[in-house]
XYZ file of C-alpha atoms in Angstrom:
760
model
C 45.626 107.005 68.925
C 48.511 104.581 69.111
C 49.274 102.675 72.278
C 52.142 100.515 73.356
C 51.181 97.639 75.647
C 53.981 95.733 77.279
C 54.663 93.760 80.437
C 57.163 95.127 82.914
C 59.342 92.662 84.763
C 61.223 93.944 87.797
C 64.765 92.632 87.833
C 66.372 91.504 91.064
C 70.148 91.842 90.907
C 72.670 89.846 92.916
C 75.254 91.883 94.755
C 78.694 90.873 93.520
C 82.281 92.065 93.271
C 83.756 92.696 89.852
C 86.605 94.564 88.297
C 85.227 97.800 86.890
C 87.561 98.022 83.938
C 85.547 100.834 82.365
C 85.760 103.136 85.381
C 88.637 104.047 87.676
C 89.965 107.025 89.599
C 93.571 108.273 89.438
C 95.194 110.475 92.066
C 95.630 113.989 90.696
C 97.883 116.811 91.822
C 96.880 119.265 89.092
C 94.362 121.395 90.990
C 95.954 124.376 92.725
C 95.465 125.470 96.331
C 97.030 128.658 97.622
C 99.034 128.627 100.807
C 97.375 130.588 103.571
C 98.172 134.309 103.377
C 100.336 133.735 100.305
C 100.187 133.789 96.532
C 102.273 130.584 96.377
C 100.559 127.258 95.794
C 100.959 124.065 97.786
C 103.219 121.498 96.123
C 101.260 118.469 97.293
C 97.833 119.568 98.551
C 96.258 116.103 98.381
C 98.552 113.992 100.578
C 95.532 113.860 102.953
C 96.993 114.882 106.296
C 99.026 113.505 109.209
C 97.622 112.887 112.667
C 99.656 110.115 114.298
C 102.619 109.693 111.928
C 105.560 107.310 112.385
C 108.788 107.831 110.433
C 110.963 105.220 108.698
C 113.466 105.188 105.857
C 114.306 102.798 103.019
C 115.420 103.026 99.402
C 112.224 103.043 97.336
C 113.516 103.845 93.830
C 116.793 101.889 93.873
C 119.015 104.996 93.653
C 121.068 104.108 96.768
C 119.503 106.947 98.763
C 117.164 106.325 101.674
C 113.661 107.616 101.091
C 110.864 108.310 103.575
C 108.127 105.836 104.487
C 105.592 107.387 106.860
C 102.939 105.278 108.532
C 99.935 106.986 110.127
C 98.111 104.791 112.622
C 94.908 106.773 112.001
C 93.547 104.625 109.200
C 96.736 102.516 108.904
C 97.876 104.620 105.956
C 101.329 104.552 104.301
C 102.858 107.699 102.734
C 106.023 107.633 100.628
C 108.466 110.394 99.676
C 111.609 110.054 97.557
C 114.726 112.202 97.872
C 115.329 114.143 94.644
C 117.374 117.290 94.049
C 117.962 117.720 97.784
C 114.254 117.780 98.583
C 111.457 115.415 99.545
C 109.146 114.661 96.611
C 105.790 113.059 97.325
C 105.722 109.684 95.521
C 102.376 107.928 96.158
C 103.145 105.226 93.581
C 105.012 103.297 96.281
C 102.294 103.398 98.919
C 100.315 100.360 97.861
C 103.308 98.035 97.497
C 103.412 97.529 101.262
C 101.382 94.715 102.864
C 98.582 95.610 105.284
C 100.125 97.310 108.315
C 98.388 97.779 111.647
C 99.035 100.008 114.671
C 102.767 100.613 114.139
C 105.567 100.128 111.608
C 109.320 99.759 111.905
C 111.547 99.279 108.856
C 114.782 97.614 109.964
C 117.252 95.214 108.351
C 117.217 92.019 110.409
C 118.905 89.647 107.927
C 122.043 91.607 107.003
C 121.196 92.059 103.305
C 121.117 95.877 103.369
C 117.347 96.027 102.770
C 114.845 97.154 105.379
C 112.392 94.494 106.525
C 108.986 95.085 108.121
C 108.015 94.780 111.772
C 104.401 95.562 112.708
C 101.575 94.597 115.056
C 100.201 91.081 115.157
C 97.106 89.498 116.638
C 94.168 87.331 115.527
C 92.952 89.958 113.063
C 96.358 90.134 111.358
C 97.339 86.432 111.332
C 98.288 86.033 107.692
C 100.161 82.736 108.052
C 97.635 80.051 109.102
C 98.722 77.491 111.644
C 101.450 79.619 113.194
C 101.420 80.860 116.755
C 99.418 84.081 117.047
C 99.135 86.254 120.122
C 97.368 89.540 120.565
C 99.827 92.422 120.856
C 102.520 90.347 119.182
C 105.050 91.342 116.517
C 104.540 90.302 112.896
C 107.504 90.513 110.528
C 108.158 90.429 106.788
C 111.364 89.869 104.858
C 112.228 92.384 102.168
C 112.479 90.199 99.052
C 112.914 93.090 96.608
C 115.021 92.749 93.483
C 116.229 96.061 92.094
C 113.332 98.493 91.875
C 110.716 95.716 92.205
C 109.772 96.026 95.884
C 108.240 92.922 97.474
C 107.806 91.589 101.004
C 107.185 88.059 102.286
C 105.723 87.438 105.712
C 108.028 85.236 107.787
C 106.089 84.954 111.027
C 103.084 85.995 113.090
C 105.157 86.595 116.217
C 108.716 87.027 117.433
C 109.448 84.224 119.894
C 111.592 84.570 123.017
C 112.903 81.864 125.343
C 112.733 82.088 129.131
C 113.493 79.262 131.583
C 113.106 76.693 128.826
C 109.707 78.023 127.657
C 108.806 79.928 124.499
C 106.309 82.724 124.067
C 105.599 85.661 121.770
C 107.182 88.996 122.606
C 104.411 91.521 123.186
C 104.216 95.179 122.166
C 101.354 97.268 123.482
C 99.986 98.087 120.015
C 99.057 101.689 120.793
C 102.517 102.484 122.211
C 105.861 102.982 120.488
C 108.530 100.573 121.710
C 112.099 99.888 120.611
C 113.616 97.453 118.136
C 117.293 98.430 118.022
C 120.795 97.064 118.438
C 120.978 97.752 122.158
C 124.288 95.998 122.922
C 126.090 97.022 119.710
C 126.647 93.464 118.470
C 125.133 94.093 115.041
C 121.833 92.335 115.824
C 118.396 93.799 116.558
C 117.224 93.585 120.159
C 113.905 94.603 121.700
C 112.994 96.865 124.618
C 109.332 96.978 125.604
C 107.119 98.033 128.482
C 104.380 95.558 129.425
C 100.798 96.759 129.550
C 99.857 98.640 132.728
C 103.449 98.762 133.969
C 106.175 101.329 134.500
C 109.323 99.260 133.873
C 111.108 98.020 130.751
C 111.971 94.520 129.531
C 115.011 93.698 127.419
C 114.965 90.849 124.910
C 118.450 90.127 123.604
C 118.888 88.773 120.106
C 120.815 85.504 120.550
C 121.107 84.697 116.872
C 124.603 83.256 116.283
C 127.065 85.521 114.539
C 127.914 84.899 110.928
C 126.227 85.571 107.603
C 124.831 82.056 107.422
C 122.552 82.817 110.351
C 121.178 86.139 109.168
C 117.724 84.837 108.297
C 116.945 83.758 111.845
C 115.534 85.791 114.737
C 116.076 84.335 118.192
C 115.496 86.216 121.454
C 116.139 85.610 125.139
C 114.451 87.519 127.939
C 117.551 89.068 129.506
C 116.147 91.620 131.951
C 112.756 92.514 133.367
C 114.071 95.752 134.780
C 116.362 96.848 131.977
C 118.448 99.918 132.740
C 117.827 99.652 136.524
C 115.182 102.353 136.391
C 111.456 102.838 135.958
C 108.929 105.597 135.432
C 107.539 107.328 138.525
C 104.011 107.607 137.059
C 102.892 110.016 139.800
C 105.334 112.601 138.449
C 107.126 113.048 135.152
C 110.458 111.477 136.007
C 112.407 108.270 136.640
C 113.459 106.248 139.652
C 117.143 105.646 138.873
C 119.696 103.089 140.075
C 117.189 100.424 141.136
C 118.232 96.832 141.956
C 117.842 94.404 139.044
C 114.969 92.582 140.760
C 113.049 95.721 141.752
C 109.721 96.573 140.140
C 108.004 99.756 141.241
C 104.516 99.047 142.584
C 103.341 102.592 143.255
C 101.418 103.102 140.021
C 100.453 101.674 136.672
C 101.440 103.440 133.509
C 98.963 103.275 130.610
C 100.541 104.928 127.571
C 104.118 105.614 126.561
C 106.491 105.989 123.648
C 110.237 105.716 123.789
C 113.373 105.472 121.707
C 117.034 104.614 122.226
C 119.898 106.678 120.829
C 123.442 107.581 121.879
C 122.872 111.202 122.921
C 126.222 111.780 124.631
C 128.562 110.076 122.156
C 129.894 107.520 124.682
C 128.928 104.431 122.662
C 125.940 103.142 124.637
C 122.211 103.640 124.070
C 120.514 106.347 126.095
C 116.750 106.470 126.630
C 114.204 109.078 125.484
C 110.681 108.735 126.897
C 107.263 110.276 126.170
C 104.194 110.038 128.417
C 100.655 109.837 127.043
C 99.533 112.610 129.381
C 102.590 114.905 129.438
C 103.754 117.282 126.651
C 107.515 116.928 127.218
C 110.152 114.264 126.629
C 112.594 112.965 129.253
C 116.148 111.907 128.488
C 117.874 109.304 130.695
C 121.667 108.919 130.364
C 122.991 105.383 130.190
C 126.036 104.931 132.484
C 126.917 101.497 131.135
C 130.590 102.445 130.681
C 130.775 103.469 134.334
C 129.459 100.239 135.857
C 131.777 97.429 136.879
C 129.840 94.764 134.994
C 129.237 96.956 131.950
C 125.462 96.685 132.137
C 122.948 99.250 130.897
C 122.109 101.513 133.822
C 120.328 104.857 133.643
C 122.099 107.207 136.035
C 121.016 110.791 135.186
C 117.758 112.221 133.875
C 116.998 115.448 132.049
C 113.325 116.450 131.960
C 114.048 119.125 129.362
C 114.674 117.445 126.017
C 115.826 118.709 123.640
C 117.651 121.487 125.492
C 118.685 124.894 124.153
C 116.092 124.890 121.374
C 112.330 125.072 120.839
C 110.222 122.387 122.514
C 106.562 121.718 121.543
C 104.913 122.180 124.934
C 101.406 121.928 123.416
C 101.937 118.399 122.047
C 100.420 115.570 124.108
C 102.214 112.203 124.091
C 105.363 113.423 122.325
C 107.203 110.706 120.399
C 110.806 110.912 119.103
C 112.172 109.533 115.819
C 115.915 109.544 115.114
C 116.654 109.389 111.359
C 118.664 111.332 108.809
C 115.827 113.539 107.591
C 117.875 115.664 105.170
C 120.145 112.906 103.811
C 123.375 114.615 104.847
C 124.652 111.522 106.645
C 123.934 112.898 110.148
C 121.025 111.644 112.261
C 118.335 114.268 112.915
C 115.277 114.269 115.187
C 111.509 114.491 114.686
C 109.098 114.927 117.576
C 105.440 114.281 116.841
C 102.410 112.985 118.728
C 101.262 109.423 119.344
C 97.857 110.500 120.659
C 94.824 109.405 118.640
C 92.173 111.957 119.590
C 92.866 114.590 122.235
C 96.066 116.067 120.833
C 97.464 118.810 118.688
C 96.547 117.699 115.172
C 97.941 120.487 112.988
C 101.567 121.602 112.732
C 102.497 118.625 114.868
C 105.641 117.291 113.140
C 108.629 119.133 114.639
C 111.907 118.742 112.732
C 115.303 119.278 114.409
C 118.515 119.298 112.398
C 121.596 117.750 113.970
C 124.325 120.371 113.729
C 127.090 117.950 114.755
C 129.617 117.072 112.059
C 129.511 113.310 112.679
C 127.307 110.681 114.306
C 130.160 109.590 116.598
C 129.835 112.664 118.806
C 126.957 114.017 120.876
C 124.221 115.449 118.630
C 123.307 119.128 118.701
C 119.673 119.495 117.694
C 118.451 122.775 116.236
C 114.751 123.397 115.611
C 113.824 123.832 111.920
C 110.010 123.801 111.657
C 106.897 122.438 113.362
C 105.147 121.382 110.133
C 107.655 119.150 108.361
C 105.986 118.035 105.072
C 102.659 119.376 106.366
C 103.542 122.837 105.062
C 103.009 121.609 101.491
C 99.681 119.792 102.012
C 96.155 120.559 103.170
C 95.874 119.437 106.790
C 93.043 121.104 108.671
C 93.271 118.964 111.792
C 90.661 116.263 112.293
C 87.862 114.602 110.342
C 87.606 116.712 107.175
C 84.574 116.274 104.902
C 84.889 118.315 101.670
C 81.955 119.086 99.348
C 82.001 120.623 95.864
C 79.382 123.380 95.504
C 79.025 126.715 93.716
C 78.206 128.506 96.928
C 78.693 132.044 95.572
C 76.736 131.530 92.324
C 79.605 132.669 90.091
C 79.333 129.624 87.772
C 82.375 127.781 89.079
C 82.712 125.190 91.822
C 83.990 126.038 95.286
C 84.819 123.620 98.126
C 83.215 123.656 101.562
C 84.916 121.492 104.193
C 83.333 120.416 107.462
C 86.151 119.732 109.900
C 86.950 119.257 113.561
C 89.813 121.648 112.864
C 92.671 122.288 115.247
C 92.117 120.406 118.496
C 93.782 123.127 120.547
C 90.934 125.507 119.666
C 87.947 123.207 118.991
C 88.659 120.305 121.398
C 87.069 118.088 118.708
C 83.626 119.317 119.789
C 83.104 122.472 117.713
C 83.092 121.498 114.044
C 83.460 124.334 111.546
C 82.803 124.903 107.849
C 85.848 126.084 105.870
C 85.180 127.878 102.591
C 87.706 127.427 99.769
C 86.690 129.867 97.047
C 87.532 129.137 93.427
C 89.428 132.270 92.424
C 90.396 130.701 89.107
C 87.971 129.759 86.358
C 85.478 126.992 85.664
C 88.101 125.253 83.495
C 91.200 126.002 85.595
C 90.232 126.165 89.268
C 92.470 127.742 91.896
C 91.308 127.497 95.510
C 91.894 130.006 98.282
C 90.754 129.681 101.893
C 88.563 132.730 102.552
C 86.446 131.697 105.547
C 86.997 129.297 108.452
C 83.516 129.705 109.939
C 81.032 129.692 107.075
C 77.395 129.967 108.205
C 78.552 130.261 111.847
C 76.895 126.917 112.537
C 77.897 126.816 116.222
C 76.046 130.039 117.095
C 73.072 129.758 119.478
C 73.187 125.979 119.866
C 72.228 124.018 122.946
C 74.815 121.331 122.190
C 78.009 121.886 120.166
C 77.929 120.301 116.725
C 80.365 117.414 116.176
C 80.849 114.955 113.300
C 79.151 117.407 110.942
C 78.403 116.228 107.379
C 77.073 118.986 105.057
C 75.032 118.853 101.860
C 73.772 121.719 99.705
C 70.722 122.234 97.484
C 67.943 124.692 96.668
C 65.057 123.690 98.933
C 62.871 126.755 98.483
C 63.138 127.506 94.758
C 64.976 130.818 95.097
C 67.991 129.699 93.039
C 70.373 129.675 96.035
C 71.838 126.554 97.592
C 70.674 125.986 101.136
C 72.553 123.946 103.723
C 71.491 120.751 105.449
C 73.867 118.972 107.769
C 73.742 115.882 109.923
C 75.809 115.506 113.038
C 76.668 113.160 115.886
C 73.253 113.419 117.572
C 71.411 112.201 114.475
C 69.268 115.274 113.761
C 69.255 117.359 110.585
C 69.872 121.105 110.757
C 68.499 123.380 108.029
C 70.181 126.696 107.186
C 68.540 128.849 104.528
C 70.871 130.569 102.079
C 70.120 134.280 102.570
C 73.021 135.571 100.449
C 72.706 138.796 98.503
C 75.127 139.440 95.679
C 78.644 138.482 96.752
C 77.726 138.641 100.447
C 77.336 134.991 101.485
C 75.115 134.410 104.504
C 72.966 131.665 106.013
C 70.140 131.779 108.533
C 69.328 128.832 110.753
C 65.701 127.776 110.277
C 65.433 124.347 111.906
C 67.554 122.180 114.213
C 65.240 119.164 113.901
C 64.374 119.173 110.213
C 61.044 117.337 109.764
C 61.907 115.371 112.947
C 64.063 113.031 110.873
C 66.503 110.972 112.911
C 68.342 108.062 111.294
C 70.556 107.283 114.277
C 73.830 108.842 115.398
C 76.533 110.292 113.128
C 74.287 110.619 110.069
C 75.568 111.780 106.679
C 72.886 113.333 104.408
C 72.912 114.083 100.693
C 70.337 116.160 98.822
C 69.730 114.394 95.501
C 66.726 114.035 93.193
C 66.799 110.262 93.364
C 63.397 109.622 91.782
C 63.968 112.290 89.103
C 60.788 114.247 89.731
C 62.512 117.637 89.843
C 62.569 117.876 93.661
C 65.500 117.235 95.965
C 65.134 114.105 98.062
C 67.267 113.058 101.032
C 69.565 110.066 101.156
C 71.106 109.591 104.601
C 74.123 107.446 105.372
C 73.778 105.722 108.716
C 76.245 104.611 111.353
C 75.379 100.959 110.723
C 76.709 101.281 107.156
C 73.378 101.427 105.281
C 71.515 104.217 103.446
C 67.997 105.520 104.109
C 65.971 107.254 101.362
C 63.436 109.991 102.170
C 61.293 111.092 99.208
C 60.436 114.773 98.929
C 56.632 114.852 98.694
C 56.445 118.633 98.689
C 57.004 121.112 95.914
C 60.009 122.857 94.397
C 59.398 125.865 96.645
C 58.370 123.957 99.772
C 60.049 120.655 100.565
C 58.252 118.036 102.641
C 59.621 114.822 104.137
C 58.129 112.034 106.195
C 59.740 111.235 109.533
C 60.111 107.617 108.416
C 62.212 106.645 105.376
C 60.634 105.777 102.053
C 63.274 103.032 101.743
C 65.069 102.069 104.928
C 67.926 100.205 103.222
C 68.494 101.822 99.849
C 69.844 99.355 97.299
C 70.555 96.872 100.122
C 73.900 98.690 100.436
C 76.042 98.123 103.511
C 79.635 99.371 103.832
C 80.255 98.065 107.347
C 83.201 95.720 107.695
C 82.455 92.439 109.437
C 85.280 93.260 111.861
C 83.638 96.535 112.953
C 80.489 97.272 114.923
C 79.674 100.291 112.743
C 80.138 101.420 109.151
C 79.510 105.205 108.992
C 78.216 105.293 105.417
C 78.807 108.708 103.822
C 77.202 108.692 100.363
C 77.559 110.778 97.261
C 75.167 109.762 94.478
C 76.028 110.907 90.964
C 75.509 109.751 87.380
C 79.163 109.185 86.490
C 78.655 107.946 82.933
C 75.636 110.121 82.020
C 73.458 107.133 81.164
C 70.570 108.145 83.414
C 71.419 105.534 86.050
C 72.898 106.738 89.318
C 76.159 105.510 90.747
C 77.203 106.094 94.360
C 80.638 106.489 95.859
C 80.278 105.832 99.574
C 82.771 106.639 102.301
C 82.939 104.431 105.359
C 84.556 103.924 108.739
C 87.183 101.364 107.727
C 86.505 100.195 104.147
C 87.552 103.524 102.631
C 85.494 104.390 99.510
C 83.282 101.911 97.648
C 81.538 102.294 94.263
C 77.970 101.089 93.666
C 75.790 101.426 90.585
C 72.085 100.850 89.879
C 71.192 103.167 92.766
C 67.492 103.948 92.382
C 64.280 104.784 94.200
C 62.887 101.398 93.166
C 62.846 99.370 96.421
C 63.168 96.075 94.521
C 66.583 96.855 93.051
C 69.798 95.770 94.722
C 72.758 98.006 93.917
C 75.854 96.508 92.296
C 79.236 96.857 93.945
C 82.539 97.412 92.124
C 85.976 96.613 93.550
C 89.521 97.889 92.874
C 88.722 101.234 91.271
C 91.461 103.546 92.602
C 95.096 104.023 91.735
C 97.662 106.456 93.093
C 99.885 106.318 90.028
C 98.908 106.572 86.358
C 101.022 103.533 85.415
C 99.748 101.278 88.222
C 96.907 98.799 88.160
C 93.688 99.704 89.948
C 93.420 98.525 93.524
C 91.350 98.841 96.691
C 93.365 101.690 98.139
C 93.113 102.427 101.855
C 92.260 106.107 102.193
C 91.849 106.073 105.955
C 88.959 105.928 108.406
C 85.795 108.039 108.418
C 86.111 108.765 104.709
C 83.682 111.048 102.888
C 83.170 111.759 99.176
C 82.055 114.505 96.829
C 81.905 114.387 93.024
C 81.803 117.191 90.448
C 83.289 118.213 87.132
C 85.398 121.105 88.389
C 87.388 121.752 85.178
C 84.542 121.477 82.646
C 86.018 118.540 80.716
C 84.378 115.182 80.008
C 84.975 113.389 83.319
C 84.271 114.459 86.902
C 86.664 114.724 89.837
C 86.286 112.923 93.161
C 87.443 114.442 96.446
C 87.856 112.186 99.501
C 88.158 113.406 103.084
C 89.266 111.396 106.118
C 89.876 111.481 109.867
C 93.444 112.816 109.508
C 92.178 116.228 108.397
C 93.240 116.375 104.744
C 91.786 115.128 101.483
C 92.761 113.489 98.207
C 91.611 114.428 94.719
C 91.075 111.823 92.012
C 90.348 112.233 88.305
C 87.850 109.770 86.880
C 88.380 107.767 83.701
C 85.157 106.364 82.281
C 84.915 104.401 79.052
C 81.454 103.212 78.172
C 78.568 102.357 80.425
C 79.222 101.455 84.064
C 75.867 99.882 84.855
C 74.795 96.574 83.331
C 71.150 97.536 83.739
C 68.912 99.683 81.575
C 66.775 102.570 82.696
C 63.623 100.544 82.307
C 65.028 97.940 84.698
C 65.326 100.523 87.445
C 61.955 102.248 87.205
C 58.629 101.242 88.685
C 55.746 101.905 86.269
C 52.069 102.028 87.205
C 50.739 102.650 83.697
C 51.992 102.338 80.126
C 53.334 104.974 77.752
C 55.103 105.329 74.456
C 57.622 108.156 74.060
C 59.090 108.810 70.618
C 61.166 109.607 68.637
C 64.136 108.651 70.820
C 66.629 110.126 70.100
C 64.519 113.226 69.512
C 65.338 116.519 67.837
C 62.603 119.160 67.454
C 59.712 117.492 69.243
C 58.716 114.565 71.417
C 55.430 112.630 71.365
C 54.091 111.070 74.577
C 51.212 108.569 74.309
C 49.678 107.041 77.429
C 46.952 104.511 78.211
C 45.439 106.744 80.910
C 41.631 106.897 80.973
C 39.745 109.918 82.322
C 42.758 111.193 84.224
C 44.907 114.287 83.807
C 48.698 114.026 84.098
C 51.621 116.408 84.459
C 54.475 115.828 81.992
C 57.910 117.186 82.917
C 61.183 117.219 81.011
C 64.037 117.004 83.546
C 67.777 117.329 82.966
C 70.389 115.058 84.572
C 70.892 117.529 87.427
C 67.243 117.173 88.411
C 66.052 120.570 87.146
C 62.685 120.789 85.381
C 63.129 122.227 81.882
C 59.552 121.934 80.554
C 56.143 121.327 82.125
C 52.948 120.402 80.259
C 49.549 118.992 81.296
C 47.718 116.259 79.384
C 43.979 116.366 78.723
C 41.472 113.641 79.697
C 40.132 113.697 76.147
C 43.529 113.307 74.471
C 46.117 110.687 75.421
C 48.724 112.134 73.097
C 50.959 115.095 74.049
C 53.595 116.843 71.963
C 56.570 118.597 73.573
C 58.330 121.380 71.654
C 62.115 120.812 71.911
C 63.265 123.583 69.597
C 64.852 125.546 72.467
C 66.266 122.560 74.362
C 70.000 121.879 74.360
C 71.167 118.429 73.206
C 71.818 115.889 75.946
C 70.271 113.250 78.184
C 66.917 114.036 79.788
C 64.083 112.310 81.618
C 60.394 112.498 80.855
C 58.330 112.190 84.002
C 54.575 111.607 83.823
C 52.637 111.973 87.079
C 48.876 111.584 87.381
C 46.397 113.294 89.680
C 46.089 110.064 91.688
C 49.841 109.767 92.253
C 50.766 107.204 89.591
C 54.004 108.019 87.813
C 56.379 106.899 85.090
C 59.877 108.111 84.241
C 61.731 107.340 81.022
C 65.124 108.390 79.724
C 65.340 110.201 76.370
C 68.152 111.559 74.240
C 67.844 114.923 72.500
C 70.233 115.287 69.583
C 71.611 118.156 67.537
């Protein structure tokens, strides 16, 4: 008998950031999704949804046509569309050229160079220029320094300063509201109208920058009126108090949330006022009678509580917000009405487009309703908080997609999460997805509390060859649904609402994965604090068993919580991306989007390695840390049967993005031996193997079970050693070439796992 005696040294790795040049993920638009009740496919399924969009325009591709820049405050995400062949074409390659934007975005030319500059929220968290005055709820601004098609911005200040009675202070915008930066007095310079927090009146800050091109780079404001327009909002009813004295401030109520815009709606040359309330589904229009007053001052004289008139109005949209831009590039200003509400609002089909039928901008506009899903009609947008998972749920040998989602708020009220089933009606090499079920497994049936923040995972827990369902939810408990499908009839039966009494805190995100490679599915649970807990399956293939306490409470010492947040909401997906036998993990989070770790193992002494800048939204761009949104989730699978897997990423806005992986070489810097804890010695040869494999151990008077396991965690061969013979031979003649693991487990619980290669 030959033995191999060697010392095993457990390596402790330092967590560090590095550029993962041998792995990155590129946004893909190649996978087809059918439109609902149609044989047509969506043009841009993976835009990833709108929930609180804000609309701006600027020339992105230097073709002298204004393109669309959409900022969604849910996740502070930029979306870019270019105008080509009289249509909007999704162009994500421009999204990451913008600096970090928070709360709101306005693209306006303040320095007379014909290029839109940036105005956005300021505050201590966004103070990019050290030493400058910073005030919470201030206005940060950037100059557009682009040359040709090379778009660049340079921050010019942390706040816009105004002068009042010889003092200077920052102009404040309530960051959750939508205020006005516009040329109010038609002098060619940008002014500001805002409503202070907890108030119902409007302040006017006049731009006092001297006229002349030599002064274009300056921004200077004077507080000109603290009751601009001689009106205020009634608060107790949806309307205005009109014709108020200049010094009058209404004291009868405090308004919390609003959005407003200025635009000449009657063609008389002054700026009228359009107002949205955070609790009311309709807009109010107030006519400016400036031309009728003796002193020529802005004064709202007539209100219309039905805006826009003589066309469709979205009466189911809370906190309606207007945007006046030329949305079809015909030279005439159109209208979009969408929501500014973060949570309790219509979150699908919530971008209403109105075409201006007037022949010129110098006359009163005539708005005609076009559609309620502008741009949304060509993307997947299920509503709120979508978490997609790849799984062959119907056992037809191709991968489907199951999405847990809050769905449409108007029907679910964000408290009745559902599972949507997108069936692959294509092939395993050319998938085509069709939505066939919006209530898979009927998870809300017979529950004491409605399920919210649901995160699903699938795996065979009882050895019947069908993938069962486990999901975590807001309350922290695991629910187990057994897959009871027969043939093509997919069905699930609820078996447990407190699976093994496991509770890892609120808003847990589980994944079934054979982490220790023993052929049984373990549980890895992402926690609200940003860490991962590992629960080893100590049962059998046909009967899982888990302890109520985690085997490892902080797997890999991973934490995806930002230091600026009180929670992290880790949502893991563990997968061997490079097929080297060492697990990687892509982990969604609350605010850090998606992060890649490698060296993820059941060895408690190993610290996972973190990789930075691994995504790109354009094939020609460099990799970057792309902001996907908040409450991101991940699933990984090879859905087209090529060499590299796909990654799907969900987010709070209700859509998802699909990325194709590019992997060249080995991602991990470790070896398999580094990651495994051994309690006895063995020699396994030849490696690579072909027809047979020899396993020699130093076990004395102890039987052991030897298993050959594939990279998916399935046991391919089982064989028992004898106490009288420490050498075992495995017959590999019927085993397909590839990477496998040999697991040796003794009667007393000692185990060893080693990676082997089986060749042609």
